[in-house]
mmCIF file of C-alpha atoms (C1' of nucleotides) in Angstrom:
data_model
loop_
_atom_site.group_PDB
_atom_site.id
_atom_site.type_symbol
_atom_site.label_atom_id
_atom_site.label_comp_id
_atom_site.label_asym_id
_atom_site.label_seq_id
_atom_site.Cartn_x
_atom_site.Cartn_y
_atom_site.Cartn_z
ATOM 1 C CA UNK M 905 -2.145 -0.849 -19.581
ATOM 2 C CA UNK M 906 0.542 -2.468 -18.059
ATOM 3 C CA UNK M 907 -0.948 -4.378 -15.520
ATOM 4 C CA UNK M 908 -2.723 -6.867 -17.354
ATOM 5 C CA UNK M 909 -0.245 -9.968 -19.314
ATOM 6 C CA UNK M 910 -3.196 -11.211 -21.335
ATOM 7 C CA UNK M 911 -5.810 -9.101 -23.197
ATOM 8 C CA UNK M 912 -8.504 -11.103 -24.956
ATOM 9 C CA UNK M 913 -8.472 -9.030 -28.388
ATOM 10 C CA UNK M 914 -7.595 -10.252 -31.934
ATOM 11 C CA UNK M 915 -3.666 -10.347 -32.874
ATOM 12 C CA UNK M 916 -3.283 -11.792 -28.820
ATOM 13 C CA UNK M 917 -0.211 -13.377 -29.494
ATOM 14 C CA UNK M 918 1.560 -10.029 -30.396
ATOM 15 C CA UNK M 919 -0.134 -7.841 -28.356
ATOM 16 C CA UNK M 920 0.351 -10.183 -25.099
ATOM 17 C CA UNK M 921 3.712 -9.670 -26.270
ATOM 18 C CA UNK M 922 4.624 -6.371 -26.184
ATOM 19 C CA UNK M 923 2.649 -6.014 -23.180
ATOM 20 C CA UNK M 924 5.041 -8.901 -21.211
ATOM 21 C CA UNK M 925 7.488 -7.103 -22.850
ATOM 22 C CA UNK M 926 6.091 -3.648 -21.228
ATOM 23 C CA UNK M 927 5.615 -5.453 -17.652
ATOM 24 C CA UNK M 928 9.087 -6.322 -18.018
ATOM 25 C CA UNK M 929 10.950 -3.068 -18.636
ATOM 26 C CA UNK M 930 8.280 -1.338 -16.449
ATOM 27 C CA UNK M 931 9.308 -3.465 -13.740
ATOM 28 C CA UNK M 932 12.954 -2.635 -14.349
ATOM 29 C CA UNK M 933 12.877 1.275 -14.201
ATOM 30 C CA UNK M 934 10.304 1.240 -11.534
ATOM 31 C CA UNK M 935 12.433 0.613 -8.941
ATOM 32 C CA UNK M 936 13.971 3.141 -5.977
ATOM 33 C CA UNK M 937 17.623 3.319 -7.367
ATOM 34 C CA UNK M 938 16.518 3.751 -11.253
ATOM 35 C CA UNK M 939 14.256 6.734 -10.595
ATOM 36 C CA UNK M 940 16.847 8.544 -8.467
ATOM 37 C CA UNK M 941 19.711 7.835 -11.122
ATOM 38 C CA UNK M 942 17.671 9.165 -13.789
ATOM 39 C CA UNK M 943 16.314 12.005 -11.334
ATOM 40 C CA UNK M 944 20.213 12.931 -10.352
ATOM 41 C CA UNK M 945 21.290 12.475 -14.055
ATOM 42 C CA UNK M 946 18.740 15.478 -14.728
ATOM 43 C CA UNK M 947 20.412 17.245 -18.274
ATOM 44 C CA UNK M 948 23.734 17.185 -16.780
ATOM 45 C CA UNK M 949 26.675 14.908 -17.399
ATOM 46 C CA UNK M 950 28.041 12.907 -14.835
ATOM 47 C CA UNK M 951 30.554 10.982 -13.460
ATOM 48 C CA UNK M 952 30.443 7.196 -11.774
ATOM 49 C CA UNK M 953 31.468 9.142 -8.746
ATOM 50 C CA UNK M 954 29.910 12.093 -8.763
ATOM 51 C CA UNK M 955 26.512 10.420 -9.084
ATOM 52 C CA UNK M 956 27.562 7.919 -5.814
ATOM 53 C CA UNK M 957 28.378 11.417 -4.342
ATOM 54 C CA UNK M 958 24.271 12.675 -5.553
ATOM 55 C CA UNK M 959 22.816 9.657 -4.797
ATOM 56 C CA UNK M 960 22.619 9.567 -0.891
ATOM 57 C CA UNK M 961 23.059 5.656 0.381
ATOM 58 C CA UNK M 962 23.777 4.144 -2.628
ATOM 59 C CA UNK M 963 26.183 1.471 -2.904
ATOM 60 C CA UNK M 964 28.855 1.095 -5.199
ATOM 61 C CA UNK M 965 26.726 -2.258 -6.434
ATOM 62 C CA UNK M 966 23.258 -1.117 -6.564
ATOM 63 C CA UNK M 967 24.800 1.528 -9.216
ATOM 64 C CA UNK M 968 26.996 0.075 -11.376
ATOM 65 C CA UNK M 969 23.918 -2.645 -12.015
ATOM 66 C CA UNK M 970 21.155 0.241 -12.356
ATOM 67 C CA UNK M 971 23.521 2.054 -14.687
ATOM 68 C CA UNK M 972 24.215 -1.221 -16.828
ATOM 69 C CA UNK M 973 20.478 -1.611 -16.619
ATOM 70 C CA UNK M 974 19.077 1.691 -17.931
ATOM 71 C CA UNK M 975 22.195 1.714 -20.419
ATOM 72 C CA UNK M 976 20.606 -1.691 -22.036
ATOM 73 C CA UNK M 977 18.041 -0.249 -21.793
ATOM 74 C CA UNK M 978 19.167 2.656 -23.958
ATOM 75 C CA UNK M 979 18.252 5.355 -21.035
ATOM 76 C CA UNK M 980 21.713 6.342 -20.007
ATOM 77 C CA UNK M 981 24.828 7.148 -22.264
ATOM 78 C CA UNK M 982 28.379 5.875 -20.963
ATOM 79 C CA UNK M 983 31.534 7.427 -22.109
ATOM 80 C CA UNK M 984 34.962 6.278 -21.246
ATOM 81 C CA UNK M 985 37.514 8.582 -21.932
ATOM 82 C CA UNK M 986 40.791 6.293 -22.351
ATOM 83 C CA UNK M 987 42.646 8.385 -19.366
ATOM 84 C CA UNK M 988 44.391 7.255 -16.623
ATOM 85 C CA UNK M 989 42.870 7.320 -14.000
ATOM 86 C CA UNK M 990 39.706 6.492 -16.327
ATOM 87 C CA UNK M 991 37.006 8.906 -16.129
ATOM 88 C CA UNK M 992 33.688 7.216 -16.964
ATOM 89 C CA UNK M 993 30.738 9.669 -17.677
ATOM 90 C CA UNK M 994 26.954 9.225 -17.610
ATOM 91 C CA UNK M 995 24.271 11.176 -19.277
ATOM 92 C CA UNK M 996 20.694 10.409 -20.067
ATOM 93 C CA UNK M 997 19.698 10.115 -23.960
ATOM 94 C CA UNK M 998 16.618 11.451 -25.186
ATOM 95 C CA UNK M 999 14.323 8.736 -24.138
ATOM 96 C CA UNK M 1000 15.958 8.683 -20.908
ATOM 97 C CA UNK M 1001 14.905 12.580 -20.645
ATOM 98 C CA UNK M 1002 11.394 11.831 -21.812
ATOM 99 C CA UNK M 1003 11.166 9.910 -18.491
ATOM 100 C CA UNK M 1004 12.956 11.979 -16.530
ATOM 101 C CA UNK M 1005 10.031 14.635 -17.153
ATOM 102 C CA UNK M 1006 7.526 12.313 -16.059
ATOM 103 C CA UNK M 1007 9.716 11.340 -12.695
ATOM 104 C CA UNK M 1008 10.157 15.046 -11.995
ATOM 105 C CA UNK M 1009 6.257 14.944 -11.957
ATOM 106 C CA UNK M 1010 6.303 12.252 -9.158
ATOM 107 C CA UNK M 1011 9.175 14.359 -7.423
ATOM 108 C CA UNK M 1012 6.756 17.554 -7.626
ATOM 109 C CA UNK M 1013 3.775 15.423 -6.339
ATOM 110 C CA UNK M 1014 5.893 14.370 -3.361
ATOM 111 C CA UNK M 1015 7.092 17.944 -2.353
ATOM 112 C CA UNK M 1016 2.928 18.745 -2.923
ATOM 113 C CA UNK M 1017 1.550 15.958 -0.571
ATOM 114 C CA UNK M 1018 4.292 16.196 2.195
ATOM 115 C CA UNK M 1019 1.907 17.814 4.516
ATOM 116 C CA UNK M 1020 -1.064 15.402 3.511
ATOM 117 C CA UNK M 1021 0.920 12.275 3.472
ATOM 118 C CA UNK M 1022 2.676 13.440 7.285
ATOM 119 C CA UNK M 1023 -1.250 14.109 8.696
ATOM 120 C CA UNK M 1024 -2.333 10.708 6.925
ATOM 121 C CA UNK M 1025 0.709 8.785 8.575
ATOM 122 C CA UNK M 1026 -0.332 10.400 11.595
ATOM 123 C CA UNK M 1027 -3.919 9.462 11.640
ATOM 124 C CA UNK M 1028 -3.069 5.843 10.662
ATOM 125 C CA UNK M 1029 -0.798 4.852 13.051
ATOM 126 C CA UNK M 1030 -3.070 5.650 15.772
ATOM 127 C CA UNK W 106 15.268 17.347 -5.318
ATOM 128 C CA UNK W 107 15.087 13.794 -3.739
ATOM 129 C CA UNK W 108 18.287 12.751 -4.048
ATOM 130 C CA UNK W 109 20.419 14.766 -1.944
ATOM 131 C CA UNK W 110 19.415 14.155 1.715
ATOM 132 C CA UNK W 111 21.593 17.126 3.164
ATOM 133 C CA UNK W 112 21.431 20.841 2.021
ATOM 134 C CA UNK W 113 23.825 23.333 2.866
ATOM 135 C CA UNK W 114 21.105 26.551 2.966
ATOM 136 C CA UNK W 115 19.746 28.254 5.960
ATOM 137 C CA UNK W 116 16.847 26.064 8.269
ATOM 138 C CA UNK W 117 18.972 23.605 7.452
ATOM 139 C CA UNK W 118 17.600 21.380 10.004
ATOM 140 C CA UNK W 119 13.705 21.430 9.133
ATOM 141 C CA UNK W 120 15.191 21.337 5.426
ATOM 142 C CA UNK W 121 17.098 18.025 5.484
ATOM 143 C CA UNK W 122 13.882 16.990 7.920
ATOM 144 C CA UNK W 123 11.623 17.692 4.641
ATOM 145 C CA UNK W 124 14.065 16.480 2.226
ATOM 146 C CA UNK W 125 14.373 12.722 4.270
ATOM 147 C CA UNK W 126 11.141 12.423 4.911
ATOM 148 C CA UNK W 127 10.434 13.775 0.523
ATOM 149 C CA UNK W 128 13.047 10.496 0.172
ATOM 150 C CA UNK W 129 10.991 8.168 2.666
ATOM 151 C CA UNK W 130 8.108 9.185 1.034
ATOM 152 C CA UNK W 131 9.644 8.467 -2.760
ATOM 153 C CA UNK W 132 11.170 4.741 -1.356
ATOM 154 C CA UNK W 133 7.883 3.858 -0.458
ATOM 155 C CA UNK W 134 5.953 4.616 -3.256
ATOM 156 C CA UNK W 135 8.878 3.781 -6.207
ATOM 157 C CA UNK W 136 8.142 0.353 -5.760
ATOM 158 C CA UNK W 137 7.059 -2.009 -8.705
ATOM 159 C CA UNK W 138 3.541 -3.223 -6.877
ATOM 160 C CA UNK W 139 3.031 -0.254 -5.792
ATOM 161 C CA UNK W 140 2.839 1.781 -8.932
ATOM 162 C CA UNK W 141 0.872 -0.828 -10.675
ATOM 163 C CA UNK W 142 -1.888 -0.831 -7.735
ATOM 164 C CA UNK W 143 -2.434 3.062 -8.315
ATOM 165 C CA UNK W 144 -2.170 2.177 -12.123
ATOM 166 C CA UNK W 145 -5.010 -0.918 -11.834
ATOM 167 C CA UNK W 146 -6.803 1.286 -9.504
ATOM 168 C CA UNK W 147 -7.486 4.319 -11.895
ATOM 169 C CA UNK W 148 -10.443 5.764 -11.354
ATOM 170 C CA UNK W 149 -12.333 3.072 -10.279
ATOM 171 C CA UNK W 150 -13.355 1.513 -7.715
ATOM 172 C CA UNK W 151 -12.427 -2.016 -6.831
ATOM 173 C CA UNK W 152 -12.188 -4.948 -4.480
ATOM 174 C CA UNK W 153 -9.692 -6.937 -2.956
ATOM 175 C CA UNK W 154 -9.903 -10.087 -5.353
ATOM 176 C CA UNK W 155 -10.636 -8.172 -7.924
ATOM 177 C CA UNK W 156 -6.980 -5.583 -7.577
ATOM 178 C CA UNK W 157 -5.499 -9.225 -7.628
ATOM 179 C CA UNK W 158 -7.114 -10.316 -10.416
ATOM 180 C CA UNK W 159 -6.195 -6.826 -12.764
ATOM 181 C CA UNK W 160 -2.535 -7.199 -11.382
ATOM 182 C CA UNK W 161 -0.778 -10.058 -12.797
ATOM 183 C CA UNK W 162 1.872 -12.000 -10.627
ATOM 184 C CA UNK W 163 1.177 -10.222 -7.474
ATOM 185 C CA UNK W 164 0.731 -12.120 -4.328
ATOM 186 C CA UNK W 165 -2.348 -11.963 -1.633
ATOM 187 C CA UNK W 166 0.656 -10.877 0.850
ATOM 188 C CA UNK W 167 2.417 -7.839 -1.561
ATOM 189 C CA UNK W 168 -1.035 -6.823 -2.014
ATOM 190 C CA UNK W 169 -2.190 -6.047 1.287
ATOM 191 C CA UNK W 170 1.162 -4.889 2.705
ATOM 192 C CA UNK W 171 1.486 -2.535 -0.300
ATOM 193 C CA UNK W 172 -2.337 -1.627 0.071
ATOM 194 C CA UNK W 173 -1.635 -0.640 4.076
ATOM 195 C CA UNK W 174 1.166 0.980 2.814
ATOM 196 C CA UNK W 175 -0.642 2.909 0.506
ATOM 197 C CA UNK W 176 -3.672 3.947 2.867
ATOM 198 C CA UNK W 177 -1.178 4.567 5.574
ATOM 199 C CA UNK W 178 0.040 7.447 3.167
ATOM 200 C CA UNK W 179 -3.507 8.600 1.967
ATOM 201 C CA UNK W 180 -3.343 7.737 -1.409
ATOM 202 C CA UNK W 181 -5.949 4.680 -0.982
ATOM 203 C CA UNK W 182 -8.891 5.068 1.266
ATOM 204 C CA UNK W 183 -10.556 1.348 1.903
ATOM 205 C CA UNK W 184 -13.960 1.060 2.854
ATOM 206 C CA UNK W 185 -15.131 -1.792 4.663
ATOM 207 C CA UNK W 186 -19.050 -3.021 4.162
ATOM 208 C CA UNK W 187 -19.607 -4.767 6.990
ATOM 209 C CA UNK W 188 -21.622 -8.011 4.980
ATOM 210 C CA UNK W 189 -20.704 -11.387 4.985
ATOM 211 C CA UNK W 190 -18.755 -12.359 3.435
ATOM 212 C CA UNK W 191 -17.000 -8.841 3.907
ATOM 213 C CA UNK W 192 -16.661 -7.056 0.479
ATOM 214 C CA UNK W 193 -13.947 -4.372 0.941
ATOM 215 C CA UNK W 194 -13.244 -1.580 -1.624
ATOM 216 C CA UNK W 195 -10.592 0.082 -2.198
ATOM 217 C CA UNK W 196 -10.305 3.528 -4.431
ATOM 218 C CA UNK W 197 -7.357 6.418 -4.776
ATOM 219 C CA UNK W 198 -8.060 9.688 -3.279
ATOM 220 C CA UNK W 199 -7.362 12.936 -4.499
ATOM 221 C CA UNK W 200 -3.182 12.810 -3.720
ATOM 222 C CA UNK W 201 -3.349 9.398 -5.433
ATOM 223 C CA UNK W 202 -5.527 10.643 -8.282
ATOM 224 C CA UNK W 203 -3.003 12.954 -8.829
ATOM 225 C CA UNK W 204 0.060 10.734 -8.616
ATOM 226 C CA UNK W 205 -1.963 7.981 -10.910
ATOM 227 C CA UNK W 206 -1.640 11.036 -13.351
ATOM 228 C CA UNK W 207 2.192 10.991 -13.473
ATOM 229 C CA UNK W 208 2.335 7.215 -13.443
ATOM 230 C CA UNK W 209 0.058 7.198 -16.909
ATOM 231 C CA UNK W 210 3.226 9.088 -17.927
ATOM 232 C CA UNK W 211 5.493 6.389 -17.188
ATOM 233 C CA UNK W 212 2.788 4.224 -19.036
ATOM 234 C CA UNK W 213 2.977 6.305 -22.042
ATOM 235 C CA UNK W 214 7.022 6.881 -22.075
ATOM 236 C CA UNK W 215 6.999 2.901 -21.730
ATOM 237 C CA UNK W 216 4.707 2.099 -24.839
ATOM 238 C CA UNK W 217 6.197 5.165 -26.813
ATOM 239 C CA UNK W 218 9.468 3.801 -26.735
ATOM 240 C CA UNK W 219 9.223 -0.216 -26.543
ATOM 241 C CA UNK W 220 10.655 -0.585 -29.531
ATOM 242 C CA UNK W 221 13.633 1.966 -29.020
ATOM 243 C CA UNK W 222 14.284 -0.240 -25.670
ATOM 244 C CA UNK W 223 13.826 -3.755 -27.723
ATOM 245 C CA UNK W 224 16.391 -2.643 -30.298
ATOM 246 C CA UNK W 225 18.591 -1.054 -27.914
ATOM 247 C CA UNK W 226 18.513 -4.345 -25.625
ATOM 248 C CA UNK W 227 19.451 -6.535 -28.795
ATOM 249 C CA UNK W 228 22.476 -3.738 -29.577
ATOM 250 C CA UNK W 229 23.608 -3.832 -26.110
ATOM 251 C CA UNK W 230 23.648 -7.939 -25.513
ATOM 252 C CA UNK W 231 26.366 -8.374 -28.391
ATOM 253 C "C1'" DC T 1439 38.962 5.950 -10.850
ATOM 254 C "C1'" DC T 1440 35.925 2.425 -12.412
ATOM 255 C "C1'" DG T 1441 34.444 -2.260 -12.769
ATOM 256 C "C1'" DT T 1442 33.716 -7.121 -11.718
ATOM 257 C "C1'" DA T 1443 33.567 -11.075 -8.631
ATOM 258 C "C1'" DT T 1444 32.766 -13.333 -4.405
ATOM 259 C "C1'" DC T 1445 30.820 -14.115 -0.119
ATOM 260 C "C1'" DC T 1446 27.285 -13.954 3.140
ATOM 261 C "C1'" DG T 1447 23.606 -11.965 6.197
ATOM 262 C "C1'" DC T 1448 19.259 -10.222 6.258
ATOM 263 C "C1'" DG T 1449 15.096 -8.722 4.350
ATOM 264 C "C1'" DT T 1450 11.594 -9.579 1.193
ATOM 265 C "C1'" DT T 1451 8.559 -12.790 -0.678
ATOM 266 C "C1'" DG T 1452 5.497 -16.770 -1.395
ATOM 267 C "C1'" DA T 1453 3.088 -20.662 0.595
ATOM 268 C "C1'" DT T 1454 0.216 -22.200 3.974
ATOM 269 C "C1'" DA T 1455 -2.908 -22.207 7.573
ATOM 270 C "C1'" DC T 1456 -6.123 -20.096 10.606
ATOM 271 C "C1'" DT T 1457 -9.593 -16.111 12.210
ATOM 272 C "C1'" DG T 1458 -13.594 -13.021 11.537
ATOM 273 C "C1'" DC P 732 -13.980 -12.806 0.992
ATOM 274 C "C1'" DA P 733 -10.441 -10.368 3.423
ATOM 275 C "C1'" DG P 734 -6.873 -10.201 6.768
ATOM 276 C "C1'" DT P 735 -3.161 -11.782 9.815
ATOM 277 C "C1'" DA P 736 0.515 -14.814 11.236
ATOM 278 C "C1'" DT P 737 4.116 -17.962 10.690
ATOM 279 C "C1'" DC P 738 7.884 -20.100 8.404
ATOM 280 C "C1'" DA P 739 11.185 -21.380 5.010
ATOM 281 C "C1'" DA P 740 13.748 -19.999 1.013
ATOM 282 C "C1'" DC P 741 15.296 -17.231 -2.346
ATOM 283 C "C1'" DG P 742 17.524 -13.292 -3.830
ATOM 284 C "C1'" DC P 743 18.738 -8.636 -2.985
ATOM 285 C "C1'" DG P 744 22.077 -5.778 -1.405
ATOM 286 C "C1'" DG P 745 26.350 -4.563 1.324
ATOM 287 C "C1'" DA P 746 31.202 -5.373 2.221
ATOM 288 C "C1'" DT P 747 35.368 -6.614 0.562
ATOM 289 C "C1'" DA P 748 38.994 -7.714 -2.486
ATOM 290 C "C1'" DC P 749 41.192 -7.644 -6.659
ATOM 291 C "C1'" DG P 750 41.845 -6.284 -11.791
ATOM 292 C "C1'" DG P 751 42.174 -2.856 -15.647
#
DNA sequence: CCGTATCCGCGTTGATACTG
DNA sequence: CAGTATCAACGCGGATACGG
């Protein structure tokens, strides 16, 4: 669980821990821009601009910081190839793949529930 | 795919009308408060003081807008018992069942690899 | 081409108060 | 208890400029 900080079990100092520590990256990758890098990254290899080109509406900002994020993070690779004009690439590592499964799943469930979700909209805002 | 808002294929207009409203759809839901309602949610059922309660650090406001937000798309129905003081439920239907399902996912990849993510943070802040 | 820094407006958010 | 409204403030995010 993720959504509790505090869990009244034995060892609570550690465990209260990691889960802060869970909250906290949880609440970094769950964000619009993350999911779509990772989602765009996909098993290719890609380049600063290429993904900007991917990515519709992003800014230059909101991607250089999600990149820097997920590669703290250890979810994205960056190579710079010395070159001039430098060529900067992006790919996702193996954890970042492991996620990238489970976002494809929320991309799939989207797709699934267009229909439902456009009827529900629909309904509601009447 | 979410990410690209335009596609160059035949029925190109009802196409890029899918595809924007897939991407309105995936903004609204890839949200930090969000996710963690469906994830507090589960398969119970529960009030409103109590989804504040199980969610640490989320406000009265964030909660009901994200709640609206939520049962606007059909993935939360709230039922209303008309007591006093009003007690007012709120469970995931059977789209948000099935997105909770790829959100445990997320869960998982985040507790499977904390302690890639710690070390790599450490690595990367040097 | 890629990255960082700065500036600034606007939206999101929290606090508070009031209604049913 | 649950919801809505209002308001102020903080921070996000976009634009721009400049550096490597």
């Amino acid at each position: 669980m993720v959504t509790k900080q505090f869990s009244g079990s034995p060892d609570e100092a550690d465990l209260t821990r990691a889960d802060s520590l869970a909250r906290e990256i949880f609440s970094d990758i769950a964000n619009k821009w993350a999911l779509l890098i990772i989602e765009a990254l996909g098993e290719r290899t890609l380049r600063f601009s290429e993904l900007r080109n991917e990515i519709e509406g992003i800014s230059h900002k909101m991607l250089t910081q999600n990149l820097r994020m997920l590669e703290r993070n250890g979810l994205v690779q960056r190579t710079v190839h010395p070159t001039v004009p430098p060529r900067v690439e992006y790919t996702l590592t193996e954890p970042g793949q492991a996620l990238r499964v489970t976002i494809d799943g929320m991309c799939d469930w989207t797709h699934r529930y267009l229909g439902h979700i456009e009827a529900s909209r629909h309904h509601f805002d009447s």
